[in-house]
Amino acid sequence: PAINTEELVSQITMAGLEVDGVELVAGEFIGVVVGEVLSTEKHPDADKLSVCQVSAGDETFQVVCGAPNVRAGLKVPFATIGAVLPGNFKIKKAKLRGVESQGMLCAEAELGMSDASDGLMELPGDAPAGQDFRDYMGLNDRMIEVDLTPNRSDCLSIAGLAREVGVLNKVLVKQPDVNEVAPTIKDTFDVNIDVPASCPRYIGRVIKGINVKAETPLWMKEKLRRSGLRSIDPVVDVTNYILLEFGQPMHAFDLDNLSGSINVRMATDNEKITLLDGQEVSLRSDTLVIADQDRALAIAGVMGGEHSGVNSETANIFLECAFFEPISIAGKARSYGLHTDSSHRFERGVDYKLQARMIERATELLLSIVGGAAGPVSEKVSKADLPSRALVELRYPRVESLLGLKVERTEIEEILTRLGLVIEKLTKNGWLIKVPSYRFDISIEADLIEEIGRIYGYNNLPVTTPVGNLALTPSDESITPIADIQNHLVTLGYQEAITYSFVDSKLQRLIDPETKTITLVNPIASDMDTMRTSLWPGLLKTLQYNQNRQIQRVRLFELGMCFSKQGDDWCQVTKLGGLASGNTHTLQWAEAER
């Protein structure tokens, strides 16, 4: 949209998507271009240095470099003479061990694009030598970190955020093209679902003959980096990319490490699994797992297992894409001391109509990077267990009543339609609205009105003073309000005390031996093991506390619940108790001590 970063941040914040921070995608630097290493030779006086001839388009420079990955033909960021790198580091002509160096070849860390680097940043072979590096990488950009409330799972993706921004600015959203990939092999892998209520849809596909050592394209690595994820290997990178792009978690198993078939089932008590992070977990029977015939392969919706994950030797994969019912995933990751991007999305709700499209999107991206041949898509679905999106009635007078202003009907219809809500039909007072599959937070009329207020703009809503009729209620003079009694006791010199409802059973028996008490199974202290039947145990302990500190004249009262057992029933009664100790009056010349 035709707005700047500040306007965008303000828009999405006022729409209920709070912005946590805005950062540059790289450090501030100038004078860095795309360079091409034409040749390298060993430095005459240093084993670990190379003398390189570097082309910056029209001109060639001699550069001394110590990076282990420098080689002829490499395209790399090249800081020319006069360049200024992050931290105000200026590039000048220099001599390294007696050899002149006219610039510097750069690693990502030196450009503020990562915290650490192993070597030079390698650019694609088609990067144009001499082009400004900031322009080539699109680094004049900002990263906006959005903090979502748990109900807005639909915005845990770029597609979801783009939909919101499109609605707020009344512009169309461009969807990525997702093409159906025709299978070129017939291989499939069987899937069985034992618990369709927890996993109503599971889609899988075999892809054979991949090159897992292929390089993830720079554009994808850069998108992942800007979203806080590091590149691992092309298969994991593609699944992570789709997680960020559409909010659909995916996973790839090493097909050669699978046995028999995929089974979506509940774990058995104390079943063991070693996760991708190397942690061994003992599972509980309430945990949903993806398993083969021999063992659990992954905690469903949370994290895959180490044994079946993609590794450097993987040649064939089974790509999965599933919808898990949010309640079956909620809290499972935390109960094992985990929190993953997948669990964060699944327990809040993932679009249950997205899986078929995403398996095609992932296949298309994978084949373009790692090659291989894809088999047909296998799908197991229990339509009866998929979420149902009920129709919600929206009444026009109710919109005006709750928002405090009159929004035109056409504007309401436009807001709802752009949000993806479908107007099924017009009713006498308004509309019957069908909620899309990605909005788990809309179920009643008030939710729809909230959406209208959000998009219309909270700042545009009028300020109105609430009006209410306050009728005087009759006062019964035969009843004394407890507050009056409390105030009267204060005027007589008493102070109000608030003591614990838990008291010492020994003190309780001395004061009230007749009443049946309630004993605590797990008391917080040995002298707080019984529920009080009288207020006096607490008041006496308070008196004792004061006397131990040389305060002899004490006047206390307390209003509180007392508890007793009558048969099998527990009873609680509000009581008022008081205590007086010491002299009747404070010391004075006109009164004798009494």
Coordinates of C-alpha atoms in Angstrom, one line a residue:
P1 CA 0.0 0.0 0.0
A2 CA 1.0 3.6 -0.6
I3 CA 2.0 4.3 3.1
N4 CA 5.2 4.5 5.0
T5 CA 6.5 2.2 7.8
E6 CA 5.2 4.5 10.6
E7 CA 1.7 4.6 9.0
L8 CA 1.7 0.9 8.6
V9 CA 2.7 0.3 12.2
S10 CA 0.0 2.7 13.4
Q11 CA -2.6 1.0 11.3
I12 CA -2.0 -2.5 12.4
T13 CA -1.6 -1.5 16.0
M14 CA -5.0 0.3 16.0
A15 CA -6.5 -2.8 14.3
G16 CA -5.6 -4.8 17.4
L17 CA -2.3 -6.4 16.2
E18 CA 0.1 -4.8 18.6
V19 CA 3.6 -4.0 17.2
D20 CA 6.4 -5.0 19.5
G21 CA 9.3 -3.4 17.6
V22 CA 10.6 -2.2 14.2
E23 CA 14.2 -2.9 13.2
L24 CA 16.4 -2.5 10.1
V25 CA 16.9 -5.7 8.1
A26 CA 20.7 -5.0 8.0
G27 CA 23.2 -2.6 9.5
E28 CA 23.6 0.9 8.1
F29 CA 26.4 0.9 5.5
I30 CA 27.3 2.6 2.2
G31 CA 29.8 1.9 -0.6
V32 CA 29.2 -1.9 -0.8
V33 CA 28.7 -3.5 -4.2
V34 CA 28.4 -6.9 -5.7
G35 CA 31.9 -8.1 -6.4
E36 CA 33.2 -11.1 -8.4
V37 CA 36.4 -12.9 -7.4
L38 CA 38.3 -13.3 -10.7
S39 CA 41.3 -15.1 -9.3
T40 CA 43.1 -15.9 -6.1
E41 CA 46.7 -16.7 -5.2
K42 CA 48.5 -17.4 -2.0
H43 CA 49.9 -14.5 0.0
P44 CA 53.7 -14.6 -0.2
D45 CA 54.1 -13.9 3.5
A46 CA 51.0 -15.4 5.2
D47 CA 49.6 -18.9 4.9
K48 CA 46.0 -18.0 5.8
L49 CA 45.7 -15.0 3.5
S50 CA 44.8 -14.9 -0.2
V51 CA 45.5 -12.2 -2.7
C52 CA 42.4 -11.8 -4.9
Q53 CA 41.6 -9.9 -8.1
V54 CA 38.0 -8.6 -7.6
S55 CA 35.8 -7.2 -10.3
A56 CA 33.3 -4.4 -9.3
G57 CA 31.8 -4.3 -12.8
D58 CA 33.9 -1.8 -14.8
E59 CA 37.0 -2.0 -12.7
T60 CA 39.2 -4.6 -11.0
F61 CA 40.8 -4.3 -7.6
Q62 CA 43.4 -6.2 -5.6
V63 CA 42.1 -7.4 -2.2
V64 CA 43.8 -9.4 0.5
C65 CA 41.3 -11.7 2.2
G66 CA 41.6 -14.3 5.0
A67 CA 38.2 -16.0 4.6
P68 CA 38.4 -19.8 4.1
N69 CA 35.7 -19.9 1.4
V70 CA 37.2 -17.3 -0.9
R71 CA 37.7 -18.7 -4.5
A72 CA 37.7 -17.7 -8.1
G73 CA 34.2 -17.3 -9.6
L74 CA 32.6 -16.4 -6.2
K75 CA 30.1 -13.5 -6.1
V76 CA 30.4 -11.6 -2.8
P77 CA 29.6 -8.3 -1.1
F78 CA 32.6 -6.0 -1.8
A79 CA 33.2 -2.9 0.3
T80 CA 35.1 -0.4 -2.0
I81 CA 37.6 2.3 -0.9
G82 CA 35.5 5.0 1.0
A83 CA 32.8 2.6 2.1
V84 CA 31.5 2.9 5.6
L85 CA 30.4 -0.3 7.4
P86 CA 28.2 -0.6 10.5
G87 CA 29.9 0.9 13.6
N88 CA 31.4 3.7 11.4
F89 CA 34.1 1.4 10.2
K90 CA 35.7 3.2 7.1
I91 CA 37.4 1.2 4.3
K92 CA 40.7 2.7 3.3
K93 CA 43.7 1.5 1.2
A94 CA 45.9 -0.7 3.4
K95 CA 48.9 -3.0 3.2
L96 CA 48.5 -6.5 4.8
R97 CA 51.9 -8.2 5.3
G98 CA 53.4 -6.0 2.6
V99 CA 50.7 -6.5 -0.1
E100 CA 48.3 -3.7 -1.0
S101 CA 44.6 -4.2 -0.4
Q102 CA 42.0 -2.0 -2.1
G103 CA 38.8 -2.8 -0.3
M104 CA 37.3 -5.7 1.7
L105 CA 35.2 -8.8 0.9
C106 CA 32.4 -9.0 3.5
A107 CA 30.7 -11.6 5.6
E108 CA 27.1 -11.2 6.8
A109 CA 28.1 -10.3 10.3
E110 CA 30.2 -7.4 9.0
L111 CA 27.1 -5.9 7.3
G112 CA 24.9 -6.3 10.3
M113 CA 22.9 -9.2 8.8
S114 CA 23.8 -11.8 11.4
D115 CA 25.5 -12.1 14.8
A116 CA 28.3 -14.4 13.5
S117 CA 29.6 -15.7 10.2
D118 CA 31.9 -18.6 9.2
G119 CA 33.1 -17.0 6.0
L120 CA 32.2 -14.6 3.2
M121 CA 28.6 -14.2 2.3
E122 CA 28.2 -16.1 -1.0
L123 CA 25.8 -14.6 -3.6
P124 CA 24.1 -16.4 -6.5
G125 CA 26.1 -16.8 -9.7
D126 CA 23.8 -14.4 -11.6
A127 CA 24.3 -11.5 -9.2
P128 CA 25.4 -8.5 -11.4
A129 CA 28.9 -7.4 -10.5
G130 CA 29.1 -3.7 -9.7
Q131 CA 25.4 -3.3 -8.6
D132 CA 24.9 -1.6 -5.2
F133 CA 24.6 -4.4 -2.7
R134 CA 21.7 -2.7 -0.7
D135 CA 19.6 -2.4 -3.9
Y136 CA 20.4 -6.0 -5.0
M137 CA 19.4 -7.5 -1.6
G138 CA 16.5 -5.0 -1.0
L139 CA 18.0 -4.0 2.3
N140 CA 16.3 -0.6 2.6
D141 CA 13.6 -2.3 4.4
R142 CA 12.2 -2.8 8.0
M143 CA 11.3 -5.8 10.1
I144 CA 8.1 -5.3 12.0
E145 CA 7.5 -7.7 14.9
V146 CA 3.8 -8.2 15.7
D147 CA 2.6 -9.5 19.0
L148 CA -0.7 -11.2 18.5
T149 CA -3.4 -12.0 21.1
P150 CA -4.1 -15.8 21.3
N151 CA -7.4 -15.5 19.4
R152 CA -5.8 -14.1 16.2
S153 CA -4.2 -17.3 14.8
D154 CA -5.2 -16.2 11.3
C155 CA -2.5 -13.5 11.4
L156 CA 0.4 -15.9 12.3
S157 CA 1.5 -15.7 8.7
I158 CA 2.4 -13.2 6.0
A159 CA -0.8 -14.1 4.1
G160 CA -2.9 -13.4 7.1
L161 CA -1.2 -10.1 7.9
A162 CA -1.4 -9.1 4.2
R163 CA -5.1 -9.7 4.3
E164 CA -5.5 -7.4 7.3
V165 CA -3.4 -4.6 5.6
G166 CA -5.3 -5.0 2.4
V167 CA -8.6 -4.5 4.3
L168 CA -7.3 -1.5 6.2
N169 CA -6.1 0.2 3.0
K170 CA -8.9 -1.0 0.7
V171 CA -6.4 -2.6 -1.7
L172 CA -6.4 -6.1 -3.3
V173 CA -4.1 -8.7 -1.9
K174 CA -1.9 -10.6 -4.4
Q175 CA -2.0 -14.3 -3.6
P176 CA 1.1 -16.5 -4.6
D177 CA 0.4 -18.8 -7.5
V178 CA 0.1 -22.4 -6.3
N179 CA 0.1 -24.9 -9.1
E180 CA -0.9 -28.5 -8.8
V181 CA 2.2 -30.8 -9.4
A182 CA 1.5 -33.8 -11.5
P183 CA 2.9 -37.0 -10.1
T184 CA 5.8 -38.6 -12.1
I185 CA 6.1 -41.7 -10.0
K186 CA 3.4 -44.0 -8.4
D187 CA 5.0 -44.5 -5.0
T188 CA 2.8 -43.8 -2.0
F189 CA 3.0 -44.5 1.8
D190 CA 0.0 -45.8 3.7
V191 CA -1.5 -43.6 6.4
N192 CA -3.9 -44.7 9.2
I193 CA -5.7 -42.4 11.6
D194 CA -6.8 -44.0 14.9
V195 CA -8.1 -40.8 16.4
P196 CA -9.9 -38.8 13.7
A197 CA -11.4 -36.4 16.3
S198 CA -7.9 -35.2 17.1
C199 CA -6.5 -35.4 13.5
P200 CA -9.4 -35.0 11.0
R201 CA -7.2 -34.4 8.0
Y202 CA -3.7 -35.8 7.1
I203 CA -2.1 -35.4 3.7
G204 CA 1.1 -37.0 2.6
R205 CA 3.3 -37.3 -0.5
V206 CA 6.4 -39.3 -1.4
I207 CA 9.2 -37.5 -3.2
K208 CA 12.2 -39.6 -4.3
G209 CA 15.7 -38.8 -5.6
I210 CA 16.2 -35.4 -3.9
N211 CA 19.6 -33.7 -3.5
V212 CA 19.5 -32.5 0.1
K213 CA 22.9 -31.0 -0.3
A214 CA 21.5 -28.4 -2.8
E215 CA 21.8 -24.8 -1.8
T216 CA 18.6 -23.0 -0.6
P217 CA 18.1 -20.0 -2.8
L218 CA 19.3 -16.7 -1.4
W219 CA 15.9 -15.1 -1.6
M220 CA 14.4 -17.8 0.6
K221 CA 17.3 -17.7 3.1
E222 CA 16.9 -14.0 3.3
K223 CA 13.1 -14.2 3.9
L224 CA 13.7 -16.7 6.7
R225 CA 16.5 -14.6 8.2
R226 CA 14.3 -11.5 8.3
S227 CA 11.6 -13.6 10.1
G228 CA 14.1 -14.8 12.8
L229 CA 14.7 -18.3 11.4
R230 CA 18.1 -19.6 10.2
S231 CA 18.6 -21.7 7.1
I232 CA 19.2 -25.4 7.9
D233 CA 18.8 -27.4 4.7
P234 CA 16.6 -26.9 1.7
V235 CA 13.8 -29.4 2.8
V236 CA 13.5 -27.8 6.3
D237 CA 13.8 -24.3 4.8
V238 CA 10.9 -24.9 2.5
T239 CA 8.7 -26.2 5.3
N240 CA 9.7 -23.2 7.4
Y241 CA 9.0 -20.9 4.5
I242 CA 5.5 -22.2 4.1
L243 CA 5.0 -21.9 7.9
L244 CA 5.7 -18.2 7.7
E245 CA 4.0 -17.6 4.3
F246 CA 0.7 -19.3 5.1
G247 CA 0.8 -20.3 8.7
Q248 CA 0.7 -24.1 7.9
P249 CA 3.2 -26.2 9.8
M250 CA 4.6 -29.1 7.8
H251 CA 7.2 -31.8 8.3
A252 CA 9.3 -34.1 6.1
F253 CA 10.3 -37.6 7.2
D254 CA 13.2 -39.6 5.8
L255 CA 11.3 -42.2 3.8
D256 CA 14.0 -44.8 4.1
N257 CA 13.8 -44.6 7.9
L258 CA 10.0 -45.3 8.0
S259 CA 8.6 -48.8 8.6
G260 CA 5.2 -50.1 7.4
S261 CA 2.9 -47.2 7.4
I262 CA 2.2 -43.8 9.2
N263 CA -0.2 -44.2 12.1
V264 CA -1.7 -41.2 13.8
R265 CA -2.5 -42.4 17.4
M266 CA -2.2 -41.7 21.1
A267 CA 1.1 -42.5 22.8
T268 CA 1.4 -45.2 25.3
D269 CA 2.5 -44.4 28.9
N270 CA 6.2 -43.9 29.1
E271 CA 6.8 -44.4 25.4
K272 CA 10.1 -42.9 24.5
I273 CA 11.0 -40.5 21.7
T274 CA 14.2 -38.6 20.9
L275 CA 13.2 -35.2 19.4
L276 CA 15.0 -33.2 16.8
D277 CA 16.7 -31.1 19.5
G278 CA 18.3 -34.2 20.9
Q279 CA 16.1 -34.3 24.0
E280 CA 14.6 -37.7 25.0
V281 CA 11.0 -37.5 26.2
S282 CA 8.9 -40.0 28.0
L283 CA 5.4 -39.6 26.6
R284 CA 2.0 -39.8 28.3
S285 CA -1.1 -41.5 27.0
D286 CA -2.9 -38.2 26.4
T287 CA -0.3 -37.1 23.8
L288 CA -1.1 -37.4 20.1
V289 CA 1.8 -38.8 18.1
I290 CA 2.8 -39.6 14.5
A291 CA 4.2 -43.1 14.4
D292 CA 5.2 -45.9 12.1
Q293 CA 4.7 -49.6 12.8
D294 CA 7.8 -49.7 15.1
R295 CA 7.9 -46.4 17.1
A296 CA 6.7 -42.8 17.6
L297 CA 8.2 -40.5 15.0
A298 CA 6.9 -37.1 16.2
I299 CA 4.8 -35.4 18.8
A300 CA 1.9 -34.4 16.6
G301 CA 1.8 -30.6 16.1
V302 CA 4.9 -30.0 18.2
M303 CA 8.2 -31.5 17.0
G304 CA 9.6 -34.3 14.9
G305 CA 11.9 -37.1 16.1
E306 CA 15.6 -37.3 15.5
H307 CA 15.5 -40.9 14.1
S308 CA 13.1 -40.1 11.2
G309 CA 14.1 -36.5 10.4
V310 CA 15.8 -35.3 7.2
N311 CA 19.7 -35.6 7.4
S312 CA 22.6 -35.0 5.1
E313 CA 22.2 -38.5 3.6
T314 CA 18.5 -38.3 2.9
A315 CA 17.5 -39.1 -0.7
N316 CA 13.8 -39.9 -0.4
I317 CA 11.2 -38.1 1.8
F318 CA 7.6 -38.4 2.9
L319 CA 6.1 -34.9 3.1
E320 CA 3.2 -34.5 5.5
C321 CA 0.7 -31.7 6.0
A322 CA -2.1 -32.1 8.6
F323 CA -4.8 -30.4 10.5
F324 CA -4.9 -31.1 14.3
E325 CA -7.9 -30.1 16.4
P326 CA -6.6 -27.2 18.6
I327 CA -7.7 -28.6 22.0
S328 CA -5.9 -31.9 21.4
I329 CA -2.6 -29.9 20.9
A330 CA -3.2 -27.1 23.5
G331 CA -0.8 -27.3 26.4
K332 CA 1.1 -30.4 25.2
A333 CA 4.3 -28.6 24.2
R334 CA 4.4 -26.7 27.5
S335 CA 3.8 -29.9 29.5
Y336 CA 7.1 -31.3 28.0
G337 CA 9.0 -28.1 28.5
L338 CA 8.7 -27.2 24.8
H339 CA 7.4 -24.3 22.7
T340 CA 7.7 -24.5 18.9
D341 CA 6.4 -22.5 16.0
S342 CA 4.2 -25.4 15.0
S343 CA 2.6 -25.9 18.4
H344 CA 2.1 -22.1 18.7
R345 CA -0.1 -22.2 15.6
F346 CA -1.8 -25.6 15.9
E347 CA -3.0 -24.9 19.5
R348 CA -4.5 -21.6 18.3
G349 CA -6.1 -23.0 15.2
V350 CA -4.8 -23.5 11.6
D351 CA -7.0 -23.1 8.5
Y352 CA -8.4 -26.6 8.0
K353 CA -9.0 -26.1 4.3
L354 CA -5.4 -25.2 3.6
Q355 CA -3.6 -28.5 3.6
A356 CA -4.2 -29.7 0.0
R357 CA -3.0 -26.4 -1.3
M358 CA 0.1 -26.3 0.9
I359 CA 1.3 -29.9 -0.1
E360 CA 1.3 -28.6 -3.7
R361 CA 3.1 -25.4 -2.8
A362 CA 5.8 -27.3 -0.8
T363 CA 6.2 -29.9 -3.6
E364 CA 6.6 -27.2 -6.3
L365 CA 9.3 -25.3 -4.2
L366 CA 11.1 -28.5 -3.3
L367 CA 11.3 -29.8 -6.8
S368 CA 12.7 -26.5 -8.0
I369 CA 15.5 -26.6 -5.4
V370 CA 16.4 -30.2 -4.6
G371 CA 15.0 -31.9 -7.7
G372 CA 13.5 -35.4 -7.5
A373 CA 10.2 -37.0 -8.5
A374 CA 6.9 -36.6 -6.7
G375 CA 4.3 -39.3 -6.2
P376 CA 0.5 -38.8 -6.0
V377 CA -1.0 -37.0 -3.0
S378 CA -2.6 -39.3 -0.4
E379 CA -5.3 -37.9 1.9
K380 CA -7.1 -39.3 4.9
V381 CA -10.0 -37.1 6.1
S382 CA -12.9 -37.4 8.5
K383 CA -15.3 -34.8 7.4
A384 CA -17.5 -35.4 10.4
D385 CA -14.7 -34.4 12.7
L386 CA -13.6 -31.2 10.8
P387 CA -14.6 -27.9 12.5
S388 CA -17.9 -26.6 11.3
R389 CA -18.3 -22.9 10.7
A390 CA -21.8 -22.0 11.9
L391 CA -23.7 -19.1 10.4
V392 CA -23.8 -16.0 12.5
E393 CA -26.7 -13.5 12.3
L394 CA -25.7 -9.8 12.3
R395 CA -28.4 -7.2 13.1
Y396 CA -27.9 -3.7 11.8
P397 CA -29.6 -2.0 14.8
R398 CA -27.2 -3.9 17.1
V399 CA -24.2 -2.6 15.2
E400 CA -25.3 1.0 15.9
S401 CA -26.2 0.2 19.5
L402 CA -22.8 -1.3 20.4
L403 CA -20.5 1.0 18.3
G404 CA -22.4 4.2 19.2
L405 CA -22.6 5.4 15.6
K406 CA -24.4 4.7 12.3
V407 CA -22.1 2.8 9.8
E408 CA -23.6 2.6 6.3
R409 CA -24.8 -0.8 5.3
T410 CA -22.7 -0.8 2.1
E411 CA -19.6 -0.1 4.2
I412 CA -20.4 -2.9 6.7
E413 CA -20.8 -5.3 3.8
E414 CA -17.5 -4.2 2.2
I415 CA -15.6 -4.6 5.5
L416 CA -17.0 -8.1 6.1
T417 CA -16.4 -9.2 2.5
R418 CA -12.8 -8.0 2.4
L419 CA -12.1 -9.8 5.7
G420 CA -13.2 -13.0 3.9
L421 CA -16.6 -13.3 5.6
V422 CA -19.3 -14.5 3.3
I423 CA -22.8 -12.8 3.3
E424 CA -25.0 -15.9 2.8
K425 CA -28.3 -13.9 2.7
L426 CA -30.0 -10.7 3.8
T427 CA -32.3 -11.0 6.8
K428 CA -35.1 -8.7 8.0
N429 CA -32.7 -6.8 10.3
G430 CA -29.4 -7.4 8.7
W431 CA -27.3 -10.3 7.4
L432 CA -26.5 -14.0 7.8
I433 CA -22.7 -14.3 7.8
K434 CA -20.6 -17.4 7.0
V435 CA -17.3 -17.4 8.9
P436 CA -14.2 -18.5 6.8
S437 CA -12.2 -21.6 7.9
Y438 CA -9.2 -19.5 9.1
R439 CA -11.2 -17.4 11.7
F440 CA -11.5 -19.5 14.9
D441 CA -12.3 -16.4 16.9
I442 CA -15.7 -15.5 15.3
S443 CA -18.7 -17.4 16.6
I444 CA -21.2 -14.8 17.9
E445 CA -22.7 -11.5 16.7
A446 CA -20.5 -9.4 19.1
D447 CA -17.4 -10.8 17.3
L448 CA -18.6 -9.5 14.0
I449 CA -19.4 -6.1 15.4
E450 CA -15.9 -6.0 16.9
E451 CA -14.5 -6.7 13.4
I452 CA -16.5 -3.8 12.0
G453 CA -15.3 -1.5 14.8
R454 CA -11.7 -2.6 14.3
I455 CA -11.6 -1.9 10.6
Y456 CA -13.8 1.2 10.7
G457 CA -11.2 2.5 13.2
Y458 CA -11.4 2.9 16.9
N459 CA -10.3 6.5 16.5
N460 CA -13.3 7.2 14.4
L461 CA -15.8 6.0 17.0
P462 CA -17.5 8.9 18.8
V463 CA -17.0 9.6 22.5
T464 CA -20.3 9.1 24.3
T465 CA -21.1 9.5 28.0
P466 CA -23.0 6.5 29.4
V467 CA -26.5 7.3 30.6
G468 CA -28.3 5.4 33.3
N469 CA -31.4 5.8 35.5
L470 CA -30.3 5.6 39.2
A471 CA -33.4 5.0 41.3
L472 CA -33.2 5.4 45.1
T473 CA -33.8 2.2 46.9
P474 CA -35.8 2.1 50.2
S475 CA -33.7 1.8 53.4
D476 CA -34.9 -0.8 56.0
E477 CA -34.4 0.9 59.3
S478 CA -34.7 -2.4 61.2
I479 CA -31.5 -3.6 59.7
T480 CA -28.1 -2.2 60.6
P481 CA -25.6 -2.3 57.8
I482 CA -22.4 -4.2 58.8
A483 CA -20.3 -1.2 57.5
D484 CA -22.0 1.0 60.2
I485 CA -21.0 -1.5 62.9
Q486 CA -17.5 -1.6 61.6
N487 CA -17.3 2.2 61.6
H488 CA -18.7 2.4 65.1
L489 CA -16.1 0.0 66.5
V490 CA -13.4 2.1 64.9
T491 CA -14.8 5.2 66.7
L492 CA -14.5 3.2 70.0
G493 CA -10.8 2.7 69.4
Y494 CA -10.8 -0.7 67.8
Q495 CA -8.7 -1.6 64.8
E496 CA -9.9 -4.0 62.1
A497 CA -7.8 -7.1 61.7
I498 CA -7.7 -9.6 58.8
T499 CA -6.3 -13.0 59.8
Y500 CA -5.9 -16.3 58.0
S501 CA -8.8 -18.8 57.8
F502 CA -6.3 -21.5 58.6
V503 CA -5.4 -21.8 62.3
D504 CA -3.6 -24.1 64.7
S505 CA -5.7 -27.1 65.6
K506 CA -4.4 -27.1 69.3
L507 CA -5.5 -23.4 69.8
Q508 CA -8.8 -24.2 68.0
R509 CA -9.6 -27.1 70.5
L510 CA -8.8 -24.8 73.5
I511 CA -11.3 -22.2 72.3
D512 CA -14.0 -24.2 70.6
P513 CA -13.7 -27.9 71.6
E514 CA -17.3 -28.8 70.8
T515 CA -17.5 -27.9 67.1
K516 CA -16.4 -30.4 64.4
T517 CA -13.5 -28.9 62.4
I518 CA -12.3 -29.3 58.8
T519 CA -8.7 -30.5 58.7
L520 CA -6.5 -29.6 55.7
V521 CA -4.9 -32.4 53.8
N522 CA -1.9 -30.3 52.7
P523 CA -1.5 -27.3 55.1
I524 CA 0.9 -24.5 54.1
A525 CA 2.4 -24.7 57.7
S526 CA 2.1 -27.0 60.7
D527 CA 0.3 -24.3 62.8
M528 CA -2.2 -23.6 60.0
D529 CA -3.7 -27.1 59.6
T530 CA -7.4 -26.5 60.4
M531 CA -10.2 -24.2 59.1
R532 CA -11.3 -21.8 61.8
T533 CA -14.6 -22.3 63.6
S534 CA -14.2 -19.0 65.5
L535 CA -12.4 -15.7 64.8
W536 CA -10.7 -15.8 68.2
P537 CA -7.7 -18.0 67.4
G538 CA -6.6 -15.5 64.8
L539 CA -7.3 -12.5 67.1
L540 CA -5.4 -14.1 70.0
K541 CA -2.4 -14.9 67.8
T542 CA -2.5 -11.2 66.7
L543 CA -2.6 -10.1 70.4
Q544 CA 0.3 -12.3 71.2
Y545 CA 2.3 -10.9 68.3
N546 CA 1.7 -7.3 69.6
Q547 CA 2.5 -8.2 73.3
N548 CA 5.8 -9.8 72.2
R549 CA 6.6 -6.3 70.8
Q550 CA 5.8 -4.4 74.0
I551 CA 2.3 -3.2 72.8
Q552 CA 0.1 -4.0 75.8
R553 CA -3.1 -2.1 75.1
V554 CA -4.8 -3.8 72.1
R555 CA -8.3 -3.3 70.7
L556 CA -9.1 -5.5 67.7
F557 CA -12.2 -6.7 65.7
E558 CA -12.6 -8.9 62.7
L559 CA -15.4 -9.7 60.2
G560 CA -14.8 -13.0 58.4
M561 CA -16.0 -16.5 57.5
C562 CA -15.9 -19.3 59.9
F563 CA -16.1 -23.0 58.8
S564 CA -17.5 -26.1 60.4
K565 CA -18.7 -29.5 59.5
Q566 CA -22.3 -30.5 60.1
G567 CA -22.8 -34.1 59.2
D568 CA -21.3 -34.5 55.7
D569 CA -21.9 -30.9 54.8
W570 CA -19.4 -28.1 55.1
C571 CA -20.9 -24.8 56.4
Q572 CA -19.5 -21.3 56.3
V573 CA -20.9 -18.5 58.3
T574 CA -19.9 -14.8 58.5
K575 CA -19.1 -13.8 62.1
L576 CA -18.0 -10.6 63.9
G577 CA -15.5 -11.1 66.7
G578 CA -13.6 -8.7 69.0
L579 CA -10.8 -8.6 71.6
A580 CA -9.7 -6.1 74.2
S581 CA -6.6 -6.3 76.3
G582 CA -4.6 -4.0 78.6
N583 CA -5.8 -0.8 80.2
T584 CA -9.3 0.4 79.7
H585 CA -7.9 3.9 78.8
T586 CA -4.5 5.2 77.6
L587 CA -2.3 6.5 80.4
Q588 CA -3.5 9.9 81.6
W589 CA -3.4 12.0 84.8
A590 CA -7.2 12.1 85.2
E591 CA -7.7 8.4 85.3
A592 CA -6.3 5.7 87.5
E593 CA -4.9 2.6 85.7
R594 CA -7.6 -0.1 85.4

